[in-house]
Short mmCIF file of C-alpha atoms and ligand atoms in Angstrom, two decimals:
data_model
loop_
_atom_site.label_atom_id
_atom_site.label_comp_id
_atom_site.label_asym_id
_atom_site.label_seq_id
_atom_site.Cartn_x
_atom_site.Cartn_y
_atom_site.Cartn_z
CA MET A 1 158.36 87.71 50.56
CA LYS A 2 159.20 91.44 49.91
CA MET A 3 157.57 92.55 46.66
CA THR A 4 159.71 93.84 43.86
CA SER A 5 157.69 97.03 43.26
CA ASN A 6 158.24 99.93 45.66
CA ARG A 7 155.40 99.66 48.05
CA ILE A 8 153.12 96.79 48.52
CA ARG A 9 149.42 97.21 47.62
CA VAL A 10 147.03 95.32 49.93
CA ALA A 11 143.30 94.84 49.72
CA VAL A 12 141.42 94.42 52.95
CA ILE A 13 137.99 92.77 52.70
CA GLY A 14 135.74 93.98 55.52
CA ALA A 15 135.77 96.92 57.94
CA GLY A 16 134.88 95.01 61.12
CA ALA A 17 137.38 94.73 63.94
CA ALA A 18 139.79 92.61 61.89
CA GLY A 19 139.74 94.80 58.79
CA LEU A 20 140.10 98.03 60.79
CA CYS A 21 143.03 96.64 62.70
CA SER A 22 144.69 95.38 59.44
CA ALA A 23 144.19 98.79 57.78
CA ARG A 24 145.46 100.67 60.80
CA ASN A 25 148.68 98.64 60.80
CA LEU A 26 149.18 98.96 57.04
CA LEU A 27 148.81 102.73 57.34
CA SER A 28 151.41 102.83 60.12
CA ARG A 29 154.00 101.37 57.74
CA PRO A 30 154.00 103.81 54.83
CA HIS A 31 157.59 102.97 53.86
CA ALA A 32 156.52 99.47 53.00
CA PHE A 33 152.82 99.66 52.13
CA GLN A 34 150.62 101.82 49.95
CA PRO A 35 147.53 103.05 51.73
CA PRO A 36 145.22 99.99 51.76
CA VAL A 37 141.88 99.73 49.97
CA VAL A 38 139.33 98.49 52.49
CA PHE A 39 136.19 97.03 50.88
CA GLU A 40 133.08 97.12 53.00
CA ARG A 41 129.80 95.91 51.74
CA SER A 42 127.73 97.83 54.32
CA LEU A 43 127.50 101.56 54.99
CA GLN A 44 129.42 101.63 58.16
CA VAL A 45 132.39 100.22 60.14
CA GLY A 46 132.03 97.73 62.96
CA GLY A 47 130.71 94.51 61.35
CA THR A 48 129.39 92.29 64.14
CA TRP A 49 128.83 95.31 66.38
CA VAL A 50 126.41 97.12 64.09
CA TYR A 51 122.94 96.41 65.42
CA SER A 52 120.03 96.47 63.02
CA GLU A 53 116.37 95.48 63.13
CA GLU A 54 115.90 95.79 59.35
CA PRO A 55 115.13 92.49 57.60
CA GLU A 56 117.95 91.06 55.48
CA THR A 57 118.15 91.75 51.74
CA GLU A 58 120.85 90.96 49.24
CA SER A 59 122.62 94.27 49.99
CA HIS A 60 121.80 94.47 53.65
CA GLN A 61 123.13 91.52 55.59
CA HIS A 62 122.58 92.29 59.22
CA SER A 63 124.93 91.16 61.90
CA SER A 64 123.97 88.67 64.66
CA MET A 65 123.86 91.28 67.37
CA TYR A 66 120.90 91.47 69.67
CA ARG A 67 119.52 94.57 71.32
CA ASP A 68 120.51 94.00 74.91
CA LEU A 69 123.83 92.22 74.35
CA ARG A 70 126.55 92.99 76.79
CA THR A 71 130.07 91.61 76.08
CA ASN A 72 130.99 88.23 77.39
CA LEU A 73 134.59 89.34 77.83
CA PRO A 74 135.72 92.24 79.98
CA LYS A 75 136.75 95.35 78.04
CA GLU A 76 140.17 95.21 79.84
CA ILE A 77 141.12 92.24 77.67
CA MET A 78 138.88 92.83 74.62
CA GLU A 79 140.64 95.97 73.50
CA PHE A 80 143.37 96.30 70.90
CA PRO A 81 146.78 96.58 72.61
CA ASP A 82 147.28 100.01 71.09
CA TYR A 83 143.87 101.59 71.83
CA SER A 84 141.92 101.60 75.14
CA PHE A 85 138.24 101.58 75.92
CA ASP A 86 137.01 104.43 78.02
CA PRO A 87 138.30 103.44 81.52
CA SER A 88 135.13 104.83 83.21
CA LEU A 89 133.05 102.09 81.60
CA PRO A 90 132.19 98.89 83.42
CA SER A 91 134.08 95.73 82.44
CA PHE A 92 131.24 94.13 80.59
CA ILE A 93 129.81 96.71 78.30
CA HIS A 94 126.78 97.15 76.07
CA ARG A 95 127.31 96.40 72.35
CA SER A 96 126.84 100.07 71.47
CA GLU A 97 130.01 100.87 73.40
CA VAL A 98 132.01 98.40 71.40
CA LEU A 99 130.71 99.97 68.19
CA ARG A 100 131.56 103.40 69.49
CA TYR A 101 135.11 102.15 70.38
CA LEU A 102 135.56 100.78 66.83
CA GLU A 103 134.37 104.05 65.34
CA GLU A 104 136.78 105.99 67.49
CA TYR A 105 139.60 103.58 66.57
CA THR A 106 138.77 104.24 62.95
CA GLU A 107 139.01 108.00 63.36
CA ASN A 108 142.03 107.98 65.66
CA PHE A 109 144.09 105.99 63.17
CA HIS A 110 142.67 107.83 60.10
CA VAL A 111 141.36 104.63 58.52
CA ARG A 112 137.99 105.98 57.26
CA PRO A 113 139.32 107.69 54.02
CA HIS A 114 140.61 104.32 52.93
CA ILE A 115 137.33 102.47 53.26
CA ARG A 116 135.07 102.00 50.29
CA PHE A 117 131.58 101.66 51.83
CA ASN A 118 128.72 99.96 50.08
CA CYS A 119 131.28 98.08 48.03
CA ASN A 120 130.83 94.33 47.87
CA VAL A 121 133.74 92.05 46.82
CA ILE A 122 132.46 89.36 44.46
CA ALA A 123 135.67 87.72 43.36
CA VAL A 124 139.26 87.28 44.49
CA SER A 125 141.40 85.48 41.96
CA PRO A 126 145.06 84.72 41.82
CA VAL A 127 146.73 86.36 38.78
CA SER A 128 147.56 83.37 36.69
CA GLU A 129 150.87 84.50 35.24
CA ASP A 130 152.29 84.93 38.68
CA GLY A 131 152.09 81.21 39.34
CA VAL A 132 151.89 79.46 42.69
CA GLY A 133 153.76 80.60 45.76
CA ASP A 134 154.72 83.65 47.69
CA ARG A 135 154.64 86.05 44.75
CA VAL A 136 151.09 85.53 43.66
CA ARG A 137 149.14 88.71 43.08
CA TRP A 138 145.40 89.10 43.07
CA ASP A 139 142.61 90.50 41.06
CA VAL A 140 139.86 91.70 43.34
CA THR A 141 136.51 92.37 41.71
CA SER A 142 133.94 94.52 43.51
CA HIS A 143 130.82 96.46 42.86
CA ILE A 144 128.90 99.25 44.46
CA TRP A 145 125.45 97.81 45.31
CA GLU A 146 123.48 100.12 43.08
CA ASN A 147 125.87 99.68 40.19
CA PRO A 148 125.74 96.34 38.38
CA HIS A 149 129.09 96.95 36.64
CA PRO A 150 131.93 95.27 38.61
CA VAL A 151 135.46 96.72 38.71
CA THR A 152 138.57 94.60 38.89
CA GLU A 153 141.77 95.90 40.48
CA ARG A 154 145.12 94.27 41.09
CA PHE A 155 146.77 93.85 44.52
CA ASP A 156 149.97 92.30 45.85
CA ALA A 157 148.14 90.72 48.77
CA VAL A 158 144.66 90.31 50.16
CA MET A 159 143.61 90.30 53.80
CA VAL A 160 140.20 88.52 54.13
CA CYS A 161 138.56 90.09 57.17
CA ALA A 162 134.99 89.19 56.26
CA GLY A 163 133.99 87.65 59.62
CA HIS A 164 132.32 84.28 60.21
CA TYR A 165 129.31 84.97 62.36
CA SER A 166 126.63 85.85 59.87
CA GLN A 167 125.85 82.68 57.94
CA PRO A 168 123.71 80.57 60.26
CA TYR A 169 124.47 76.91 60.61
CA VAL A 170 121.31 74.87 61.03
CA PRO A 171 121.68 71.08 61.73
CA ASP A 172 119.47 68.65 60.04
CA ILE A 173 116.75 67.38 62.38
CA PRO A 174 114.50 64.59 61.05
CA GLY A 175 110.88 65.76 60.87
CA ILE A 176 111.70 69.45 61.28
CA ASP A 177 109.86 70.28 58.04
CA THR A 178 106.65 69.02 59.55
CA PHE A 179 107.05 71.18 62.76
CA GLN A 180 104.21 73.74 62.83
CA GLY A 181 105.93 76.10 65.20
CA LYS A 182 108.23 79.00 64.34
CA LEU A 183 111.81 78.22 63.37
CA LEU A 184 114.55 80.76 63.63
CA HIS A 185 118.27 81.06 64.22
CA SER A 186 119.89 83.27 66.88
CA HIS A 187 121.24 85.31 63.93
CA VAL A 188 117.82 86.89 63.59
CA TYR A 189 116.98 87.11 67.25
CA ARG A 190 116.74 90.71 68.42
CA TYR A 191 114.86 91.14 71.75
CA PRO A 192 112.79 89.02 74.16
CA GLU A 193 109.51 91.00 74.12
CA SER A 194 108.50 89.46 70.77
CA PHE A 195 108.35 86.05 72.49
CA THR A 196 105.95 86.96 75.24
CA SER A 197 103.59 84.03 75.89
CA ARG A 198 105.45 81.64 73.65
CA SER A 199 106.92 78.27 74.52
CA VAL A 200 110.45 78.45 73.27
CA VAL A 201 113.08 75.75 72.84
CA LEU A 202 116.63 76.85 72.20
CA LEU A 203 119.07 74.38 70.71
CA GLY A 204 122.73 74.97 71.51
CA CYS A 205 124.50 76.14 74.64
CA GLY A 206 127.21 78.48 73.36
CA PRO A 207 127.42 82.03 74.66
CA SER A 208 124.42 83.18 72.53
CA GLY A 209 122.23 80.19 73.54
CA ILE A 210 122.80 80.80 77.21
CA ASP A 211 122.40 84.57 77.05
CA ILE A 212 119.25 84.39 74.93
CA ALA A 213 117.67 81.68 77.09
CA ILE A 214 118.33 83.81 80.22
CA GLU A 215 116.81 86.84 78.56
CA LEU A 216 113.76 85.01 77.32
CA ALA A 217 113.11 83.36 80.70
CA GLN A 218 111.85 86.74 81.91
CA HIS A 219 109.34 87.11 79.05
CA ALA A 220 108.28 83.89 77.42
CA LYS A 221 105.72 81.41 78.83
CA GLN A 222 108.23 78.63 78.96
CA VAL A 223 111.89 78.32 77.90
CA THR A 224 113.87 75.15 77.48
CA LEU A 225 117.60 75.16 76.69
CA CYS A 226 118.59 71.98 74.95
CA HIS A 227 122.24 71.07 74.91
CA HIS A 228 124.69 68.23 74.88
CA GLY A 229 128.18 68.27 76.29
CA PRO A 230 129.31 68.63 79.89
CA PRO A 231 126.61 69.15 82.57
CA ILE A 232 125.74 72.73 83.31
CA ARG A 233 127.27 74.01 86.52
CA TRP A 234 124.68 76.72 87.34
CA THR A 235 121.13 76.82 88.51
CA PRO A 236 118.81 78.01 85.82
CA PRO A 237 116.67 81.04 86.67
CA LYS A 238 112.87 80.77 87.15
CA GLY A 239 111.17 80.03 83.83
CA LEU A 240 114.16 78.23 82.25
CA SER A 241 114.60 74.47 82.09
CA LEU A 242 117.33 72.32 80.65
CA ALA A 243 117.00 69.30 78.39
CA PRO A 244 119.14 67.07 76.12
CA PRO A 245 119.47 67.97 72.44
CA VAL A 246 116.49 67.84 70.11
CA VAL A 247 116.92 64.92 67.72
CA ARG A 248 113.50 64.73 66.10
CA ALA A 249 110.44 66.81 65.42
CA THR A 250 106.74 66.17 64.99
CA PRO A 251 104.15 68.73 63.87
CA ASP A 252 103.60 69.98 67.42
CA SER A 253 106.53 68.82 69.50
CA LEU A 254 110.30 68.43 69.64
CA ILE A 255 111.78 65.07 70.82
CA CYS A 256 114.94 65.11 72.83
CA GLU A 257 117.72 62.50 72.78
CA ASP A 258 116.40 60.87 75.96
CA GLY A 259 112.85 60.66 74.57
CA THR A 260 111.52 63.76 76.40
CA GLN A 261 108.81 65.35 74.34
CA LEU A 262 108.78 69.21 74.44
CA GLU A 263 105.57 70.97 73.49
CA ALA A 264 106.85 74.14 71.86
CA ASP A 265 105.71 76.80 69.39
CA THR A 266 109.13 78.10 68.70
CA LEU A 267 112.58 76.64 68.07
CA ILE A 268 115.59 78.88 68.05
CA PHE A 269 118.72 77.37 66.67
CA CYS A 270 121.73 78.66 68.60
CA THR A 271 123.91 76.31 66.63
CA GLY A 272 126.57 78.59 65.36
CA TYR A 273 127.74 79.86 62.01
CA LYS A 274 129.34 78.63 58.79
CA TYR A 275 132.40 79.86 57.11
CA CYS A 276 131.38 81.49 53.88
CA TYR A 277 133.68 83.22 51.35
CA PRO A 278 131.62 83.36 48.16
CA PHE A 279 134.16 85.67 46.55
CA LEU A 280 136.97 83.13 46.44
CA GLU A 281 137.62 82.17 42.90
CA SER A 282 136.33 78.73 42.00
CA LYS A 283 139.71 77.02 41.68
CA MET A 284 140.58 78.23 45.14
CA ASP A 285 137.55 76.66 46.58
CA PRO A 286 137.48 72.94 47.24
CA ARG A 287 133.78 72.81 46.45
CA SER A 288 134.53 73.48 42.85
CA LEU A 289 136.07 70.07 42.40
CA LYS A 290 133.91 67.84 40.22
CA ASP A 291 131.00 66.32 42.04
CA THR A 292 132.03 67.79 45.37
CA GLU A 293 128.41 68.54 46.12
CA GLU A 294 128.42 64.93 47.14
CA LEU A 295 131.26 65.14 49.60
CA VAL A 296 130.28 64.34 53.08
CA ARG A 297 133.28 63.34 55.02
CA VAL A 298 136.86 62.28 54.95
CA THR A 299 137.47 58.83 56.40
CA LEU A 300 140.76 58.31 58.06
CA PRO A 301 142.33 54.91 57.57
CA ASN A 302 144.41 53.34 60.26
CA SER A 303 147.67 54.61 58.87
CA LEU A 304 147.74 58.35 58.60
CA SER A 305 149.60 58.24 55.35
CA ARG A 306 148.84 60.96 52.94
CA SER A 307 147.80 58.63 50.18
CA GLY A 308 145.40 56.93 52.49
CA LEU A 309 143.07 59.87 52.64
CA LEU A 310 139.75 58.81 51.19
CA LEU A 311 136.93 60.95 50.18
CA GLU A 312 133.56 59.38 50.52
CA THR A 313 130.58 60.58 48.63
CA GLN A 314 127.03 60.58 49.84
CA ASN A 315 125.96 57.85 47.40
CA GLY A 316 128.99 55.73 48.06
CA HIS A 317 131.05 56.16 44.91
CA ASP A 318 134.36 57.91 44.79
CA ALA A 319 133.97 60.37 41.97
CA CYS A 320 136.45 62.76 43.49
CA ASN A 321 139.22 60.44 44.41
CA ASP A 322 140.71 60.52 40.94
CA GLN A 323 141.40 64.11 41.32
CA LEU A 324 142.78 63.71 44.79
CA LYS A 325 145.53 61.24 44.21
CA GLU A 326 148.69 61.66 46.18
CA GLY A 327 150.62 64.68 45.15
CA MET A 328 147.58 66.52 43.89
CA LEU A 329 146.42 66.68 47.44
CA ALA A 330 149.53 68.36 48.64
CA LYS A 331 150.08 70.50 45.57
CA ASP A 332 146.65 71.68 44.63
CA THR A 333 143.97 71.58 47.20
CA ILE A 334 143.36 69.93 50.50
CA VAL A 335 139.69 69.32 50.64
CA ILE A 336 138.33 69.99 54.02
CA PRO A 337 134.75 68.70 53.86
CA ASP A 338 132.52 71.04 55.69
CA GLU A 339 129.97 68.87 57.51
CA GLY A 340 127.54 71.55 56.49
CA GLN A 341 129.47 74.19 58.36
CA GLY A 342 131.49 75.80 55.60
CA HIS A 343 135.24 75.44 55.24
CA LEU A 344 138.42 77.24 54.80
CA PRO A 345 141.27 76.47 52.40
CA PRO A 346 144.35 74.86 53.94
CA LEU A 347 145.81 77.42 56.26
CA TYR A 348 149.33 77.78 57.62
CA LYS A 349 149.06 78.76 61.32
CA HIS A 350 145.29 79.17 60.96
CA LEU A 351 146.00 82.26 58.93
CA ILE A 352 147.92 82.13 55.70
CA HIS A 353 146.68 80.32 52.65
CA ALA A 354 149.20 77.49 52.51
CA ARG A 355 149.29 77.42 48.69
CA TYR A 356 148.82 81.13 48.03
CA PRO A 357 150.60 82.85 50.98
CA THR A 358 149.75 86.37 49.83
CA LEU A 359 146.17 85.60 50.89
CA VAL A 360 145.34 85.61 54.57
CA PHE A 361 142.26 85.02 56.66
CA ILE A 362 142.42 87.32 59.64
CA GLY A 363 140.11 86.38 62.54
CA ALA A 364 139.03 82.99 61.26
CA CYS A 365 139.88 81.21 64.52
CA LYS A 366 137.18 80.40 67.03
CA ILE A 367 137.21 80.63 70.87
CA VAL A 368 139.73 83.50 71.09
CA VAL A 369 139.82 86.99 72.42
CA PRO A 370 139.22 88.45 68.98
CA PHE A 371 140.68 91.97 69.04
CA PRO A 372 144.13 91.21 70.52
CA HIS A 373 144.25 87.99 68.44
CA VAL A 374 143.62 89.76 65.09
CA HIS A 375 146.14 92.38 66.05
CA CYS A 376 148.75 89.65 66.40
CA GLN A 377 147.72 87.97 63.18
CA ALA A 378 147.78 91.24 61.20
CA LEU A 379 151.23 92.23 62.53
CA PHE A 380 152.54 88.79 61.73
CA PHE A 381 151.32 88.95 58.10
CA LEU A 382 152.66 92.44 57.59
CA ALA A 383 156.08 91.33 58.83
CA VAL A 384 155.87 88.50 56.31
CA LEU A 385 155.02 90.86 53.51
CA GLU A 386 157.80 93.23 54.51
CA GLY A 387 160.26 90.39 54.26
CA LYS A 388 161.07 90.52 57.98
CA CYS A 389 159.63 87.09 58.69
CA PRO A 390 160.29 84.44 56.06
CA LEU A 391 157.70 81.69 55.67
CA PRO A 392 158.49 78.04 55.04
CA SER A 393 158.10 76.80 51.45
CA VAL A 394 154.61 76.30 50.05
CA GLU A 395 155.23 72.54 50.18
CA GLN A 396 156.11 72.73 53.88
CA MET A 397 153.12 74.85 54.73
CA LEU A 398 150.76 72.58 52.82
CA SER A 399 152.19 69.52 54.52
CA GLU A 400 151.96 71.19 57.97
CA SER A 401 148.29 72.21 57.43
CA TYR A 402 147.64 68.68 56.18
CA LYS A 403 149.27 67.11 59.18
CA GLU A 404 147.25 69.39 61.45
CA LEU A 405 144.08 68.21 59.77
CA MET A 406 145.14 64.59 60.21
CA ASP A 407 146.14 64.97 63.80
CA HIS A 408 142.89 66.77 64.56
CA MET A 409 140.84 64.02 63.01
CA SER A 410 142.85 61.18 64.47
CA VAL A 411 141.77 62.22 67.94
CA GLY A 412 138.17 62.23 66.82
CA LEU A 413 137.52 65.96 66.88
CA PRO A 414 134.89 67.36 64.56
CA LEU A 415 136.30 69.29 61.62
CA LYS A 416 134.39 72.35 62.69
CA TYR A 417 136.85 72.72 65.56
CA LEU A 418 139.94 72.77 63.28
CA HIS A 419 140.49 76.45 63.90
CA ARG A 420 139.25 76.51 67.43
CA LEU A 421 142.11 77.70 69.67
CA ALA A 422 140.66 78.16 73.16
CA LYS A 423 143.49 77.75 75.67
CA ASP A 424 146.04 77.37 72.83
CA GLN A 425 145.32 80.99 71.72
CA TRP A 426 147.94 82.41 74.11
CA ASP A 427 150.81 80.27 72.95
CA TYR A 428 149.67 80.90 69.36
CA ASN A 429 149.67 84.70 69.82
CA GLN A 430 153.03 84.42 71.62
CA TRP A 431 154.45 82.40 68.73
CA LEU A 432 153.25 85.01 66.16
CA SER A 433 154.90 87.88 68.08
CA LYS A 434 158.07 86.03 68.74
CA THR A 435 158.47 84.86 65.17
CA ALA A 436 157.64 88.24 63.63
CA GLY A 437 159.43 90.27 66.31
CA PHE A 438 156.68 92.45 67.67
CA LYS A 439 155.64 93.16 71.27
CA PRO A 440 153.83 90.15 72.84
CA LEU A 441 150.52 90.46 74.58
CA PRO A 442 150.99 90.80 78.39
CA PRO A 443 150.40 87.62 80.41
CA VAL A 444 147.72 89.37 82.47
CA LEU A 445 145.28 88.98 79.55
CA ARG A 446 145.36 85.26 79.83
CA LYS A 447 144.94 85.39 83.59
CA ILE A 448 141.86 87.61 83.31
CA TYR A 449 140.48 85.41 80.52
CA ASP A 450 140.80 82.30 82.69
CA LYS A 451 139.22 83.97 85.66
CA CYS A 452 136.39 85.33 83.59
CA SER A 453 135.72 81.91 81.98
CA GLU A 454 135.59 80.31 85.41
CA PHE A 455 132.93 82.88 86.59
CA ARG A 456 130.97 82.65 83.33
CA ASN A 457 130.79 78.83 83.51
CA THR A 458 129.50 78.81 87.07
CA SER A 459 127.51 82.10 87.26
CA PRO A 460 126.32 83.10 83.74
CA ILE A 461 123.57 85.22 85.14
CA ILE A 462 125.69 87.47 87.35
CA TYR A 463 129.26 87.30 86.12
CA ARG A 464 128.89 90.63 84.30
CA SER A 465 128.81 92.38 87.64
CA LEU A 466 132.53 91.73 87.93
CA LYS A 467 134.95 94.62 87.51
CA PHE A 468 138.44 93.82 86.43
CA GLU A 469 141.40 96.13 86.89
CA ILE A 470 144.81 95.57 85.34
CA LEU A 471 147.57 96.37 87.85
CA SER A 472 150.58 95.37 85.76
CA SER A 473 151.49 93.22 82.84
CA GLU A 474 151.15 90.22 85.21
CA GLU A 475 148.60 91.19 87.81
CA PHE A 476 144.99 92.17 87.99
CA ARG A 477 142.31 92.77 90.62
CA VAL A 478 138.67 91.81 90.47
CA ASN A 479 135.67 93.05 92.39
CA SER A 480 132.02 92.45 92.10
CA THR A 481 128.98 94.57 92.82
CA ASP A 482 126.94 91.39 93.27
CA ALA A 483 127.06 89.97 96.76
CA GLN A 484 126.51 86.37 95.37
CA ILE A 485 129.95 86.33 93.69
P1 FAD B 501 132.94 91.10 61.41
O1 FAD B 501 132.72 91.96 62.56
O2 FAD B 501 131.88 90.17 60.97
O3 FAD B 501 133.25 92.08 60.16
C1 FAD B 501 133.29 91.62 58.87
C2 FAD B 501 133.06 92.78 57.88
O4 FAD B 501 133.31 92.26 56.59
C3 FAD B 501 131.59 93.22 57.93
O5 FAD B 501 131.55 94.60 58.18
C4 FAD B 501 131.02 92.81 56.59
O6 FAD B 501 130.03 93.71 56.09
C5 FAD B 501 132.27 92.80 55.70
N1 FAD B 501 132.19 91.93 54.52
C6 FAD B 501 131.90 90.63 54.52
N2 FAD B 501 131.96 90.17 53.24
C7 FAD B 501 132.25 91.19 52.50
C8 FAD B 501 132.42 91.33 51.02
N3 FAD B 501 132.27 90.26 50.26
N4 FAD B 501 132.80 92.53 50.55
C9 FAD B 501 132.95 93.58 51.39
N5 FAD B 501 132.75 93.56 52.71
C10 FAD B 501 132.44 92.34 53.23
N6 FAD B 501 133.87 89.32 70.65
C11 FAD B 501 134.36 89.85 71.75
O7 FAD B 501 135.53 90.21 71.82
N7 FAD B 501 133.57 90.04 72.89
C12 FAD B 501 132.28 89.74 72.87
O8 FAD B 501 131.58 89.92 73.88
C13 FAD B 501 131.65 89.20 71.72
N8 FAD B 501 130.35 88.88 71.63
C14 FAD B 501 129.87 88.48 70.43
C15 FAD B 501 128.46 88.23 70.36
C16 FAD B 501 127.86 87.84 69.20
C17 FAD B 501 126.39 87.64 69.15
C18 FAD B 501 128.69 87.59 68.06
C19 FAD B 501 128.07 87.14 66.78
C20 FAD B 501 130.05 87.78 68.12
C21 FAD B 501 130.65 88.24 69.29
N9 FAD B 501 131.99 88.49 69.41
C22 FAD B 501 132.57 88.95 70.54
C23 FAD B 501 132.93 88.13 68.31
C24 FAD B 501 132.98 89.24 67.24
O9 FAD B 501 132.47 88.73 66.09
C25 FAD B 501 134.40 89.75 67.14
O10 FAD B 501 134.71 90.49 68.33
C26 FAD B 501 134.70 90.70 66.01
O11 FAD B 501 133.79 91.78 65.98
C27 FAD B 501 134.84 90.03 64.69
O12 FAD B 501 135.32 90.96 63.75
P2 FAD B 501 135.64 90.61 62.25
O13 FAD B 501 136.17 91.87 61.67
O14 FAD B 501 136.47 89.41 62.16
O15 FAD B 501 134.27 90.24 61.55
#
């Protein structure tokens, strides 16, 4: 995909971990790339790791960080392969240490001069005369918050590093509008003291749900963690009880799946986040298809044939199907309905826009070790741009991403898990490095990750007392300061 002009001009959207890593690696290849332009809507680097107690405004979108957060991964595996955390720190560090690390990374690799702070990207559009395929260039439109006049600039490629943990996903619960208590999402949770003497129900048992429930149990009058999925393998601390998911609400209580009625004055949704890329030009965005407001789900017929994909609409008619006849689906857009959780365009290898392969989404995968993972994704894409790693044709990439969607759905997995890698992340990272020819991640990362997950699942209250030490690319040692481990 090597560009015809001398050096490739790349826009990076976001100066969180993914954007910083992308910019650092672009800067280290001056023969191939111009210095990147990094657009950052806030006033500082770090994205998720910037803690703020300021309320949100249009120009200030705070991250989902809470005051006392300590990492749920040990720093030994969290770090980028080319830059280490301070070795004197414990394995599980306070959020402020991660921000410090990202700030130091920024300085160390001289990324800061290339970041435009306070600069919000509002549109990313393919340049029409370039057509479809691996040569498409981009118009990126941005504005400084105080200045209403947007500026449009042209780039050869765009790396979207805008994160996906800041737009709360809130499930629909019948009766919730009548509930008199306080409703909030973990996105706005900051510290437990503000819940003293409250009866709190948390819905959702991901890392934030568990952490916040454990924090609150020491302060609130009563805390209930509602969850579905596999039974919890740990004993809740004093003050915390477990219950099935909330399925209905009345003015003064929350009703669980098994009929249990919870008297509560606060419900915290720990139900995750939506993908949200408001700057993608309308024709890039499946939602722009006529009547797509009504899309609710894709139904999969018995045969997984491409033409058999049906789009159902909320009120039963199939207004969109005309636009989604066979051929159009593969050529233009694959609609991935969002189940209310946002969506991504069809992606090749969870990364590259299958139709417009000069556009990538770095860090869009879920359940990964983010920093090493985005490092691999960024290096892969740069190798593609440099012409060192040819991609399949647009047709092939579209059909692979389509097949992935079909396979995913055929085993009954919710669409929100389409880019969830979990244990597959290691093979995925390995594939990226092998295909693009860069140094793979050492196997010890996976071993530590597995060990850490095991401890976290059984001892979420004390696993952070573990101290990991990497001995070689294959081996590690682990100690604990807590006698219970
Ligand atoms: P972000 O950090 O979200 O950065 C995106 C950046 O893009 C932001 O600075 C944003 O301002 C900017 N941006 C967005 N839109 C625009 C626009 N239109 N124009 C310009 N700029 C824009 N990971 C771990 O490794 N270990 C952990 O322990 C851990 N704990 C976590 C706890 C919580 C509560 C959360 C929410 C996440 C946690 N993560 C953890 C995951 C964490 O999000 C990743 O580690 C990583 O920081 C994600 O980086 P990112 O660059 O992809 O996104």
